[in-house]
Amino acid sequence: MREKYFPKLREICLGLPGAKEVQKWDHPTFVARGEIFLAMGFSSSYPFVFSFKPSENKLDMYFDDDRIVSARHYGDGAWLGFDLSVHEVDWSEVSDVISSSYEIVLAN
């Protein structure tokens, strides 16, 4: 994942105010105010997946999307995985998903 997707994901994440990259569970993870908003490579079964906190009003849409997979729970809320290898990556959409996850995490 590092070679193909990581540089762009890092750029998007670190472009958010106060975002920092840390290593958790041997994976690059992005936090703001100490709270995780994106974790990369959560499973060897899905090496091109990043985990994110979904917006509740988009859950139905996410469950109908073949790029979205179940992710483990981090903390007190459900997370989903976004598989970058399923279709050509729409970086604008990925940026929106990441920004939404960031905003949700900071709002809690």
XYZ file of C-alpha atoms in Angstrom:
108
model
C 0.000 0.000 0.000
C 2.807 2.410 0.798
C 4.057 2.626 -2.757
C 0.729 2.859 -4.526
C -1.639 4.729 -2.200
C 0.125 5.882 0.930
C 1.736 9.112 -0.346
C -1.618 10.545 -1.472
C -3.452 9.359 1.664
C -0.741 10.912 3.826
C -0.995 14.193 1.899
C -4.777 14.316 2.387
C -4.596 13.444 6.095
C -1.759 15.787 6.972
C -3.496 18.591 5.099
C -6.178 18.648 7.800
C -5.655 21.121 10.669
C -3.761 19.601 13.579
C -3.456 16.164 11.987
C -0.429 14.039 12.877
C 0.846 10.662 11.764
C 1.591 8.043 14.422
C 2.305 4.311 14.363
C -0.355 2.129 16.005
C -0.604 -1.622 15.640
C 2.389 -1.446 13.277
C 0.385 0.662 10.814
C 0.402 4.333 9.871
C -2.446 6.000 11.721
C -3.615 9.598 11.619
C -4.840 11.500 14.653
C -6.144 14.940 15.531
C -6.205 16.101 19.147
C -5.072 12.582 20.052
C -8.089 10.904 18.421
C -7.704 8.498 15.479
C -9.549 9.473 12.320
C -7.844 7.091 9.874
C -5.914 3.846 10.244
C -4.233 2.111 7.335
C -3.861 -1.555 6.467
C -5.923 -2.997 9.276
C -5.946 -6.527 7.828
C -3.661 -8.718 5.778
C -6.812 -9.853 3.962
C -7.321 -6.287 2.756
C -3.888 -4.713 2.292
C -5.237 -1.704 0.379
C -7.821 -0.688 2.956
C -7.925 2.287 5.248
C -10.309 2.358 8.208
C -12.465 5.409 8.843
C -15.287 6.601 11.057
C -18.424 6.720 8.870
C -21.060 9.393 8.878
C -24.320 7.923 10.184
C -26.343 9.602 7.435
C -24.247 7.803 4.793
C -24.318 4.294 6.282
C -26.906 2.954 3.809
C -24.869 4.291 0.907
C -21.689 2.742 2.307
C -23.287 -0.679 2.768
C -24.290 -0.711 -0.903
C -20.725 0.119 -2.012
C -18.498 -2.841 -2.918
C -15.396 -0.874 -1.840
C -16.590 -0.753 1.759
C -15.715 -3.634 4.085
C -16.257 -4.318 7.750
C -13.548 -3.016 10.009
C -12.839 -3.743 13.616
C -14.105 -1.317 16.203
C -11.723 1.274 17.563
C -12.825 2.751 20.833
C -16.536 3.286 21.300
C -17.795 3.419 17.741
C -18.046 1.390 14.578
C -15.549 1.900 11.800
C -15.596 0.826 8.161
C -12.836 -0.020 5.743
C -12.446 1.554 2.295
C -10.755 -0.817 -0.171
C -8.750 1.262 -2.630
C -8.046 -1.714 -4.901
C -11.645 -2.398 -6.013
C -12.038 0.436 -8.554
C -9.953 3.257 -9.931
C -9.463 5.652 -7.040
C -11.462 8.864 -7.067
C -9.198 10.947 -4.828
C -11.819 13.666 -4.430
C -14.226 11.110 -2.972
C -11.505 9.613 -0.764
C -10.666 13.091 0.482
C -14.342 13.659 1.359
C -14.491 10.358 3.289
C -11.322 11.231 5.210
C -12.489 14.781 5.960
C -15.830 13.477 7.207
C -14.107 10.931 9.480
C -11.847 13.689 10.819
C -14.817 15.970 11.553
C -16.818 13.188 13.225
C -13.938 12.217 15.473
C -13.269 15.811 16.497
C -16.961 16.435 17.202
C -17.091 13.624 19.779
